[in-house]
GROMACS .gro file of C-alpha atoms in nm:
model
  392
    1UNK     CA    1  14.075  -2.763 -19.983
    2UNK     CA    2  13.966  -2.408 -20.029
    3UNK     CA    3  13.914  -2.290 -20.370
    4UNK     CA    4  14.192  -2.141 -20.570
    5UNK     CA    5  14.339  -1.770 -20.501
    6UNK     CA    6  14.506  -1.502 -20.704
    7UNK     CA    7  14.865  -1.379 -20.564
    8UNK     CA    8  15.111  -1.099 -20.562
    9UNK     CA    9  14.988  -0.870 -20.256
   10UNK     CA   10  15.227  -0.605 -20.220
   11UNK     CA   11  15.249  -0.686 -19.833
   12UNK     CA   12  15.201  -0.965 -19.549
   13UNK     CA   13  14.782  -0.930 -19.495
   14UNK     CA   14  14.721  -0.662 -19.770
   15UNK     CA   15  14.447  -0.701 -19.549
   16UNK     CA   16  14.351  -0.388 -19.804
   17UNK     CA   17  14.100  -0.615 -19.895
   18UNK     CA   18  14.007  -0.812 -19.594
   19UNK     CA   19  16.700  -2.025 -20.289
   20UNK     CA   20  16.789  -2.359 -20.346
   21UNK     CA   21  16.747  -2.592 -20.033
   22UNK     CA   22  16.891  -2.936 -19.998
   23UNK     CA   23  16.842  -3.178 -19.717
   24UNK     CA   24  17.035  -3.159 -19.398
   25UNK     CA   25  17.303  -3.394 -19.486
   26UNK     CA   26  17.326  -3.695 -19.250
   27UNK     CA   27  17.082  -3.631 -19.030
   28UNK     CA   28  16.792  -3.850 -18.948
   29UNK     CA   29  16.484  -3.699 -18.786
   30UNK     CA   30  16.453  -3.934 -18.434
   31UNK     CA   31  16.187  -4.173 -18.372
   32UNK     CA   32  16.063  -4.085 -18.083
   33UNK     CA   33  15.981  -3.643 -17.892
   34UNK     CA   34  16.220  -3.792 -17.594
   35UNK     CA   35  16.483  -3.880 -17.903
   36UNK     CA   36  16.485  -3.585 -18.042
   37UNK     CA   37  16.506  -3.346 -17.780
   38UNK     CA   38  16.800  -3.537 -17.681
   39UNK     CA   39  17.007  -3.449 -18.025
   40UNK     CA   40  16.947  -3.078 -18.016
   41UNK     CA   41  17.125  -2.791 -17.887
   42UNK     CA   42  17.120  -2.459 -17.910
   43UNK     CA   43  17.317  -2.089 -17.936
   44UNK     CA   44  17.285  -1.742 -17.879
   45UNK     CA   45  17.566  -1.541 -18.031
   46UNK     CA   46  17.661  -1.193 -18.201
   47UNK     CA   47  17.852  -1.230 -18.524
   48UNK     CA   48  17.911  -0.805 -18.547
   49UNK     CA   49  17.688  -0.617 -18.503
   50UNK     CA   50  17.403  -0.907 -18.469
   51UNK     CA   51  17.266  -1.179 -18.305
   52UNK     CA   52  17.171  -1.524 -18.366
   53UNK     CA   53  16.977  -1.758 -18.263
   54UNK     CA   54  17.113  -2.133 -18.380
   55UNK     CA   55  17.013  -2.511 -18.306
   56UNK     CA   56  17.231  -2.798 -18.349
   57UNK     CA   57  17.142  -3.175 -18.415
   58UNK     CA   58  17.404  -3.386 -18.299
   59UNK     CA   59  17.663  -3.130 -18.252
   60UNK     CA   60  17.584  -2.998 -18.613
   61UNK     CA   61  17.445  -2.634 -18.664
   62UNK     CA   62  17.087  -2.651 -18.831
   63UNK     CA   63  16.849  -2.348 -18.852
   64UNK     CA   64  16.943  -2.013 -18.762
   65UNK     CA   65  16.702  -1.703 -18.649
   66UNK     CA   66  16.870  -1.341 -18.615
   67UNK     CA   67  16.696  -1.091 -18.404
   68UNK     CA   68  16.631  -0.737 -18.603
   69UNK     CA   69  16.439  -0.432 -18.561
   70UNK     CA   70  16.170  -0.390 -18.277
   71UNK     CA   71  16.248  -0.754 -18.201
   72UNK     CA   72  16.173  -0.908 -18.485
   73UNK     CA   73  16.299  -1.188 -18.695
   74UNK     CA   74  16.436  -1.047 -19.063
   75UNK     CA   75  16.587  -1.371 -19.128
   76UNK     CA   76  16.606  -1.752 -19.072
   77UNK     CA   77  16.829  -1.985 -19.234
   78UNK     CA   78  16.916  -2.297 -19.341
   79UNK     CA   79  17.269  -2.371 -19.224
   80UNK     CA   80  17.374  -2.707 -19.382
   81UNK     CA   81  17.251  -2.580 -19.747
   82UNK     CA   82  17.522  -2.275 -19.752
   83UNK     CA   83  17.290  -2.070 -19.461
   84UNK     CA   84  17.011  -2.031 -19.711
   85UNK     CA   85  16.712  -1.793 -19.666
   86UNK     CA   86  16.400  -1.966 -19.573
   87UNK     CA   87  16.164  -1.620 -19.536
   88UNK     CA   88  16.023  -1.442 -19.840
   89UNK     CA   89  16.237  -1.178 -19.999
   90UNK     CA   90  16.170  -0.827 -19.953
   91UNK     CA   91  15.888  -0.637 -20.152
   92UNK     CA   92  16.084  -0.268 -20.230
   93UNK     CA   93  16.383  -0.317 -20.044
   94UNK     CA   94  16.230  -0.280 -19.691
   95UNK     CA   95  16.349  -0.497 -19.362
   96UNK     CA   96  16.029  -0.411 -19.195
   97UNK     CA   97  15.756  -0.620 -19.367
   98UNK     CA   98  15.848  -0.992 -19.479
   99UNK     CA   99  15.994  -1.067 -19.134
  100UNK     CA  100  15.853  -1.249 -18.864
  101UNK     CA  101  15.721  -1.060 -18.615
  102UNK     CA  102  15.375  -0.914 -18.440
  103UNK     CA  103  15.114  -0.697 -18.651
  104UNK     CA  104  14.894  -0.514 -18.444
  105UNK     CA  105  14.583  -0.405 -18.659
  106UNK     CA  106  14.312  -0.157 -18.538
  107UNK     CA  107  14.092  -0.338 -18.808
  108UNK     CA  108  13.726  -0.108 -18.757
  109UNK     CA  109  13.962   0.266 -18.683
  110UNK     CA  110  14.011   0.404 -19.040
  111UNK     CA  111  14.146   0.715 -19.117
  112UNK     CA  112  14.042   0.991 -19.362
  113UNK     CA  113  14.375   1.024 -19.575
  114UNK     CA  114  14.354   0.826 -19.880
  115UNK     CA  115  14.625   0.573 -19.868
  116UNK     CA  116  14.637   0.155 -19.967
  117UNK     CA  117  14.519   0.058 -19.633
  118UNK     CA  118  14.367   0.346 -19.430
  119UNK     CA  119  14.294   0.116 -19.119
  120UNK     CA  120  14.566   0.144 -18.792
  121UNK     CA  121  14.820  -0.043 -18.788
  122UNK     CA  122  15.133  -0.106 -18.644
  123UNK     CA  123  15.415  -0.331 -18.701
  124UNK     CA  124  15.678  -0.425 -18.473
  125UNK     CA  125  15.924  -0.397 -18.681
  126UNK     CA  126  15.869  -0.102 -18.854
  127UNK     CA  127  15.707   0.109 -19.102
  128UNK     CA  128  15.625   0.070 -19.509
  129UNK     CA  129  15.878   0.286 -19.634
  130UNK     CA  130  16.161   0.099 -19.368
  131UNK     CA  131  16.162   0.297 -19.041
  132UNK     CA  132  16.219   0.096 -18.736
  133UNK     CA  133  16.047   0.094 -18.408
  134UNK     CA  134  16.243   0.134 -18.069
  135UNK     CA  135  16.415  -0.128 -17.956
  136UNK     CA  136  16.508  -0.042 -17.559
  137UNK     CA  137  16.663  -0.374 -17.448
  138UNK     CA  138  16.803  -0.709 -17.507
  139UNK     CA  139  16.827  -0.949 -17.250
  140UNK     CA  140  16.983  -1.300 -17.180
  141UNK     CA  141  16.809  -1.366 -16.921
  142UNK     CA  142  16.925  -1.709 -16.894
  143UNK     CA  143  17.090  -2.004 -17.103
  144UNK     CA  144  16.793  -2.063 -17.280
  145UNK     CA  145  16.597  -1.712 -17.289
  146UNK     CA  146  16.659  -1.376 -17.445
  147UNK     CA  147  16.382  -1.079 -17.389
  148UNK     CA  148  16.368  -0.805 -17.635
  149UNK     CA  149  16.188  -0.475 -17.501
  150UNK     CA  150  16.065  -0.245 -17.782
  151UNK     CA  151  15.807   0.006 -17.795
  152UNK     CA  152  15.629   0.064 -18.159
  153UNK     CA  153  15.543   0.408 -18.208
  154UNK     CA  154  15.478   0.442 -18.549
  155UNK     CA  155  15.252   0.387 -18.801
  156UNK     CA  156  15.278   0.121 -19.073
  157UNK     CA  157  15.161   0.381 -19.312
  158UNK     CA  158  15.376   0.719 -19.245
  159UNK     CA  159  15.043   0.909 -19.436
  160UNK     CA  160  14.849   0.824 -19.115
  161UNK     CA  161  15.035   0.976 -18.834
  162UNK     CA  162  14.865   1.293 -18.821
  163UNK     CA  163  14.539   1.131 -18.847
  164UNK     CA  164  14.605   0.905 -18.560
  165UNK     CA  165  14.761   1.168 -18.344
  166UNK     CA  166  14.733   1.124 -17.938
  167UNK     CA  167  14.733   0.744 -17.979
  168UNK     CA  168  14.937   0.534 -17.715
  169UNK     CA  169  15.251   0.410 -17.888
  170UNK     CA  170  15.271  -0.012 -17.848
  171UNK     CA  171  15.529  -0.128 -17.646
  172UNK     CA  172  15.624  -0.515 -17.608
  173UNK     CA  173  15.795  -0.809 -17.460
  174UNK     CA  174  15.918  -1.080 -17.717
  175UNK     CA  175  16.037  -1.352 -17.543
  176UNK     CA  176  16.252  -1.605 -17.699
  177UNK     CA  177  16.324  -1.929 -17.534
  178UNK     CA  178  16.534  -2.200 -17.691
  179UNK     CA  179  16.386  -2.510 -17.636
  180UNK     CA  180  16.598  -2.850 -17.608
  181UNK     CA  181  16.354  -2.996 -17.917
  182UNK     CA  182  16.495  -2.757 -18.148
  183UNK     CA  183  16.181  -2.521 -18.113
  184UNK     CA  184  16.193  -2.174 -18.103
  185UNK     CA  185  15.916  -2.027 -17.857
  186UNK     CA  186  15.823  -1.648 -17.930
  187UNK     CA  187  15.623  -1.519 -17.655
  188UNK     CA  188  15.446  -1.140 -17.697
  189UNK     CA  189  15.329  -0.975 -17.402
  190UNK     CA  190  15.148  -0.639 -17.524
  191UNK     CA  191  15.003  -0.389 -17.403
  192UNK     CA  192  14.675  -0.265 -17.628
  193UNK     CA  193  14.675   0.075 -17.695
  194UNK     CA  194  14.401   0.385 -17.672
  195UNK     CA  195  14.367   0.478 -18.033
  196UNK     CA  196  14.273   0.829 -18.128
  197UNK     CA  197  14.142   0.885 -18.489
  198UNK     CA  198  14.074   1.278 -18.574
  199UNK     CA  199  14.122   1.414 -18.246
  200UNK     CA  200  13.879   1.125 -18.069
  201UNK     CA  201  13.943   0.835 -17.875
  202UNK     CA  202  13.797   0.541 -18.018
  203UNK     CA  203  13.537   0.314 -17.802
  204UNK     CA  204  13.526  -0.036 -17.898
  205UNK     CA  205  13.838  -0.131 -18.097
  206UNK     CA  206  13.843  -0.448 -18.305
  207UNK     CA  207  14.225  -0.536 -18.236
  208UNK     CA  208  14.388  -0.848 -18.412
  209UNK     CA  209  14.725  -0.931 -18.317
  210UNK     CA  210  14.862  -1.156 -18.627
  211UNK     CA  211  15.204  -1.310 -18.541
  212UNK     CA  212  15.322  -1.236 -18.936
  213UNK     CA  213  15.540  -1.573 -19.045
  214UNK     CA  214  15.635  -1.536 -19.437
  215UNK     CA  215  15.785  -1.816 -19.544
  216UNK     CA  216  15.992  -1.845 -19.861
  217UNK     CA  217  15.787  -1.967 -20.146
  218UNK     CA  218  16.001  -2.151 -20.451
  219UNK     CA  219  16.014  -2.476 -20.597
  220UNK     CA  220  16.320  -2.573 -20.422
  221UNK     CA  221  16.251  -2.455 -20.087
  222UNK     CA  222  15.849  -2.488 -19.978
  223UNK     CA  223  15.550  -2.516 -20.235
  224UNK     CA  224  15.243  -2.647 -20.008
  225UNK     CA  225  15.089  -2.563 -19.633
  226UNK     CA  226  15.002  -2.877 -19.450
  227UNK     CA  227  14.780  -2.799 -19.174
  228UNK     CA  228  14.752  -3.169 -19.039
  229UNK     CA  229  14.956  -3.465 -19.075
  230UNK     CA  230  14.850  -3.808 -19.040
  231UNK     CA  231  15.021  -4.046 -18.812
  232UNK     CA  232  15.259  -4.167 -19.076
  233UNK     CA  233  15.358  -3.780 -19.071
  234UNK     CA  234  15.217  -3.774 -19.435
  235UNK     CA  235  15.016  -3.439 -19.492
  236UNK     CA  236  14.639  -3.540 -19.441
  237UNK     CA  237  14.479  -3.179 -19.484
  238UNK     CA  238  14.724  -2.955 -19.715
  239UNK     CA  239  14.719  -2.667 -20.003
  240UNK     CA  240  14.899  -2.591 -20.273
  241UNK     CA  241  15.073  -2.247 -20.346
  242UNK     CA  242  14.976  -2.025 -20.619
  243UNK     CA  243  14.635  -2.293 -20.622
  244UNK     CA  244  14.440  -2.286 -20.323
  245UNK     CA  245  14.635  -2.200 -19.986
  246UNK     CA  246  14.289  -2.017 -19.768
  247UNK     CA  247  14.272  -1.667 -19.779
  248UNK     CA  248  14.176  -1.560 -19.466
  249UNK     CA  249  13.967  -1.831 -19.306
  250UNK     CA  250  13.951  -1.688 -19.015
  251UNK     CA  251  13.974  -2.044 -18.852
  252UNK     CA  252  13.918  -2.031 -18.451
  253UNK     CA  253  14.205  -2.256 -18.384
  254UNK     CA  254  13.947  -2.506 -18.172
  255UNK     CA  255  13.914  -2.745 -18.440
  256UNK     CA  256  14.229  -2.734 -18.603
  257UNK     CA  257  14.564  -2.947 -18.511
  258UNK     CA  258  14.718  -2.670 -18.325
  259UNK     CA  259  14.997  -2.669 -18.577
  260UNK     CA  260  15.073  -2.550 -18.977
  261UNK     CA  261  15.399  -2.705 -19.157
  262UNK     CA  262  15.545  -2.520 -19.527
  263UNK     CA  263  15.697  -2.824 -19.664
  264UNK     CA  264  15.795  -2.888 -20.080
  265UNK     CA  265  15.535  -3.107 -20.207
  266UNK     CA  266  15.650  -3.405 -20.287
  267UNK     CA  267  15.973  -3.392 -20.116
  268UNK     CA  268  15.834  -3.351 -19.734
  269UNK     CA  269  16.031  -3.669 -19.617
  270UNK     CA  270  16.352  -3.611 -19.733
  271UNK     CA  271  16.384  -3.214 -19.717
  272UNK     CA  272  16.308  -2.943 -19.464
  273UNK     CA  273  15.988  -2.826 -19.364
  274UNK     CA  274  15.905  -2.543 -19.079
  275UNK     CA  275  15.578  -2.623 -18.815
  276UNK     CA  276  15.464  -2.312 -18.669
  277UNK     CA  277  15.261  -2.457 -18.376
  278UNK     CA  278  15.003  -2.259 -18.185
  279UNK     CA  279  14.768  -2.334 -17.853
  280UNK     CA  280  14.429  -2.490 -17.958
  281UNK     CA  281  14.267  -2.305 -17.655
  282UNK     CA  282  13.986  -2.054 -17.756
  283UNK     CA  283  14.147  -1.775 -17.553
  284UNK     CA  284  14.106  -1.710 -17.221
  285UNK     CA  285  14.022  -1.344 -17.086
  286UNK     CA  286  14.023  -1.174 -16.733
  287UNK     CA  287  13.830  -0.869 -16.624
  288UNK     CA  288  13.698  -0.729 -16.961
  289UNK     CA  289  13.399  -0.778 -17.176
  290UNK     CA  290  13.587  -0.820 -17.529
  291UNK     CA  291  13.538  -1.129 -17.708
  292UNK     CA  292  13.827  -1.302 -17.751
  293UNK     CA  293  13.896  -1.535 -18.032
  294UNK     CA  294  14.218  -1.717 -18.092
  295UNK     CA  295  14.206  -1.762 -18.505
  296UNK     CA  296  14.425  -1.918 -18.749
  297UNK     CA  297  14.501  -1.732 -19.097
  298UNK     CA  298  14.705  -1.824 -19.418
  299UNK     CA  299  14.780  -1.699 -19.752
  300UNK     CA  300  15.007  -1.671 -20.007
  301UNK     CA  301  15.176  -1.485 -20.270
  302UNK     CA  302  15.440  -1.472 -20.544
  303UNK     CA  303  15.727  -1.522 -20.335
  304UNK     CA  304  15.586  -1.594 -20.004
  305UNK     CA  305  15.358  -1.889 -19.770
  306UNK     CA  306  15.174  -1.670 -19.519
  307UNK     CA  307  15.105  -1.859 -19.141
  308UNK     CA  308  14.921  -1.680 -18.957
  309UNK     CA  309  14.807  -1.768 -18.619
  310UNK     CA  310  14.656  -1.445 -18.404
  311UNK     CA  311  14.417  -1.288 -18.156
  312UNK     CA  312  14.060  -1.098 -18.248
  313UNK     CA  313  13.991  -0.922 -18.036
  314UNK     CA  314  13.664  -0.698 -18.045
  315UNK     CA  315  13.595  -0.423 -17.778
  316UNK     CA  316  13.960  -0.395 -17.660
  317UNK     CA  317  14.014  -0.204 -17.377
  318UNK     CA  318  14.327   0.043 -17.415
  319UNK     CA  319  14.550  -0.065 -17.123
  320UNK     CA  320  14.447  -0.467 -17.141
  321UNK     CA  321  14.764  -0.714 -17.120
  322UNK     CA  322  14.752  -0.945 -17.371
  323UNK     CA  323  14.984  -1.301 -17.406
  324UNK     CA  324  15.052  -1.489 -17.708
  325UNK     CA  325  15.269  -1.768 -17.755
  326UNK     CA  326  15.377  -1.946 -18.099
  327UNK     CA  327  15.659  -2.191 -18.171
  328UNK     CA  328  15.862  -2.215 -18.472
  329UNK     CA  329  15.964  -2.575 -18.525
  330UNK     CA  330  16.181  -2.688 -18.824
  331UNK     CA  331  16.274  -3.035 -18.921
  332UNK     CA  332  16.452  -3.226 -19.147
  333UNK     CA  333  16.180  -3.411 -19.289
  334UNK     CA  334  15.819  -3.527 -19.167
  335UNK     CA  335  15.779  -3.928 -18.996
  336UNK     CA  336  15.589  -4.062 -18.721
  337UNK     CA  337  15.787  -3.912 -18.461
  338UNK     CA  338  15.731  -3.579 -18.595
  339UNK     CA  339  15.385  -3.592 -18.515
  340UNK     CA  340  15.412  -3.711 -18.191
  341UNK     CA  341  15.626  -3.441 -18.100
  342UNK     CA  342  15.403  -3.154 -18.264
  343UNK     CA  343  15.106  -3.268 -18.106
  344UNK     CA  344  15.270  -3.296 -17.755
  345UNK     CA  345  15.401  -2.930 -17.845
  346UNK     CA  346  15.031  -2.790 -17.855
  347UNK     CA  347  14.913  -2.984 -17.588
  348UNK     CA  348  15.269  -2.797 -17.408
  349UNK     CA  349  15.238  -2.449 -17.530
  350UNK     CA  350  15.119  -2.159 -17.325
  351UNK     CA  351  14.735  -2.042 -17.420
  352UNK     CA  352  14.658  -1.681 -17.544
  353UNK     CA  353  14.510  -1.495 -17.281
  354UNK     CA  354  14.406  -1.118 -17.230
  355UNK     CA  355  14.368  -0.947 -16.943
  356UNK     CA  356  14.163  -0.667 -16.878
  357UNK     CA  357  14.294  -0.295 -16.744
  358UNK     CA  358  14.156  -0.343 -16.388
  359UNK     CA  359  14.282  -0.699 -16.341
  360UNK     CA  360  14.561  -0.723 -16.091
  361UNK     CA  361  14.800  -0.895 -16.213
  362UNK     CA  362  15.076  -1.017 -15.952
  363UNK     CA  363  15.405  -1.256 -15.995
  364UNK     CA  364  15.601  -1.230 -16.303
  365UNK     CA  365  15.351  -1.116 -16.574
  366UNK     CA  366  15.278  -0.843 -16.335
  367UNK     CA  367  15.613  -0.700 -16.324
  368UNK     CA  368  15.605  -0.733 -16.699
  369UNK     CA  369  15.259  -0.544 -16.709
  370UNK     CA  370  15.469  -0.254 -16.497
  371UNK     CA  371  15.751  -0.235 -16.708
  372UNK     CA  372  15.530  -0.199 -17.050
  373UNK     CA  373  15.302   0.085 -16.889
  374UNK     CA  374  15.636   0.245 -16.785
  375UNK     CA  375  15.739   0.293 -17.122
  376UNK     CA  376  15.421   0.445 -17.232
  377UNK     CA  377  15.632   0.774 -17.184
  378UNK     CA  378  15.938   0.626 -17.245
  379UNK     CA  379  16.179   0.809 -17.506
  380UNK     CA  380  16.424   0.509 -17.448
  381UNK     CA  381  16.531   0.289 -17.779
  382UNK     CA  382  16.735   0.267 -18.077
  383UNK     CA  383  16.571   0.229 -18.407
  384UNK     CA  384  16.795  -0.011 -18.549
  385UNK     CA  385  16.782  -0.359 -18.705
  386UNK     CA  386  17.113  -0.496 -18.547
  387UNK     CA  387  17.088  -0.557 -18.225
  388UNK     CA  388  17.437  -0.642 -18.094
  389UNK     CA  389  17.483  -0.359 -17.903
  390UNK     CA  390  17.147  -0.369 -17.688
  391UNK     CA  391  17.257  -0.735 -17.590
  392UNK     CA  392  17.301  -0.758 -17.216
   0.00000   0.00000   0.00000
């Protein structure tokens, strides 16, 4: 355990310096990954002008995910406890910061205006004071998969624009795909951007891509961050909120279990937790020198549990493809079976890799790859967080 931490940031990394939940009712989490895949279901739907993503155990609605601005997710619920929020609550009022989504951080490019954080930075789904990005498209492309094309053009801090002037705007792929365990897979194909700071391109960017998960912190919904489980599905390695969740480790995911899991101590049999699981693989990269590290992060704050798996990536190349792949997977409560399934998930999951500007890519990522570079001079979205009507 790391040693103890002060809390209240104002937002997800402040990197500035670096809801009552019962159990699901009659539901027993299954013995065995095979089991449990076979009890879940899923649904993509609008209610209005949204939509939702819901699973189903046994024919009984679960854990719900709505898609929002730039492709993001502003909320996920808790169905069976009166559709409960399980993310942190907003900091001023904002649906741009405690959602989940991708954080795109330029973290050695600062600017000259005096503001918080003076470093670029761009969020998927928007910008401090609430702004959204462009959302282009939403598309089922099958039963199980929805895409959501955006392109983020804006920076997190509205101060910085004219310092930052002449960089590429960021657009993306977020892939959803519902998977019959009750996972959600998110899937970001980006393409990194050429960053201009006063008037000059920038050699050498030190890029981190943090997929931004803020869970809701309370003592009736999670209080602790268990990032291994023992195979009794008891929490072997685990931290406490407000105590000593890391800062920041900085933790190349190599050595770790591939997974993190918010759970209320105490309580982590018999109430819901969420596993955010993650590839172990170091990275792999493709036609560019960068160094490519694939890094787990954490931390917490008054309201909030911070997971925070992501990319470093130092001397990106502006027009490099990179591919990052998390699942979300809630449960009911933690056993045996649990395990088994998370660690067959991150043996499963798709490894980070980047690819350089000259690499040819060919099959399906390649036609991805075309479609982001198209909309490099794009003026196509709607800044928007319902989504609804961009569902085709």
């Amino acid at each position: 355990m790391s040693d103890k931490r002060s809390t209240g940031p104002s937002r997800r990394a402040v990197l500035a310096s670096a809801a009552a939940l019962p159990l699901i009712v009659a539901v027993a989490t299954p013995a065995t990954a095979a089991a449990k895949a076979k009890g879940w279901s899923w649904k993509l739907f609008k209610d209005g002008t949204d939509v939702w993503q819901r699973n189903y155990w046994n024919g009984g609605e679960q854990f719900d995910f709505r898609l929002g601005g730039g492709g993001c997710v502003p909320q996920m619920r808790h169905c069976p406890s009166g559709y409960r929020a399980l993310l942190s609550p907003t900091y001023e009022g904002e649906e741009t910061d405690r959602v989940m989504q991708a954080v795109l951080w330029g973290l050695n490019v600062e600017a000259a205006t005096n503001v918080l954080d003076r470093r670029w930075n761009v969020n998927q789904a928007g910008t401090r004071p609430g702004a959204y990005q462009r959302t282009v498209r939403v598309e089922r492309t099958n039963s199980t998969t929805t895409d959501v094309w955006t392109i983020a053009d804006r920076q997190w801090y509205a101060e910085l624009v004219a310092d930052f002037a002449g960089s590429d705007a960021v657009p993306q792929l977020t892939r959803y795909t519902r998977l019959a365990g009750g996972a959600l897979e998110i899937r970001r194909v980006i393409r990194l951007p050429k960053v201009v700071n006063a008037g000059t391109t920038v050699a050498d960017v030190e890029f981190y891509l943090e997929n931004w998960l803020p869970f809701l912190r309370s003592t009736d919904t999670f209080t602790a961050l268990a990032m291994r489980l023992d195979a009794n599905g008891d929490p072997s390695e685990w931290y406490r909120a407000g105590e000593n969740i890391p800062y920041y480790p900085w933790t190349p995911t190599g050595g770790t279990s591939g997974y993190a899991m918010v759970f209320k101590e105490g309580a982590h049999r018999t109430t819901p937790n969420v596993a955010v699981v993650f590839s172990k693989n170091p990275g792999t990269k493709y036609a560019t020198s960068a160094v490519f590290e694939n890094v787990r992060n954490s931390m917490d704050w008054d309201t909030g549990i911070g997971v925070l798996p992501g990319a470093h990536i130092t001397g990106g190349e502006a027009g490099s493809i990179l591919d990052y792949t998390i699942r979300i997977a809630p449960n009911g409560g933690t056993t045996a079976g649990l395990v088994t399934d998370l660690n067959a998930q991150v043996a499963a999951i798709r490894p980070p890799a980047l690819y350089g500007p000259t690499h040819a890519l060919s099959g399906e990522l390649g036609a991805i790859a075309r479609r982001l570079r198209g909309y490099l001079t794009s003026a196509e979205g709607t800044r928007t967080n319902h989504l609804a009507a961009l569902l085709t």
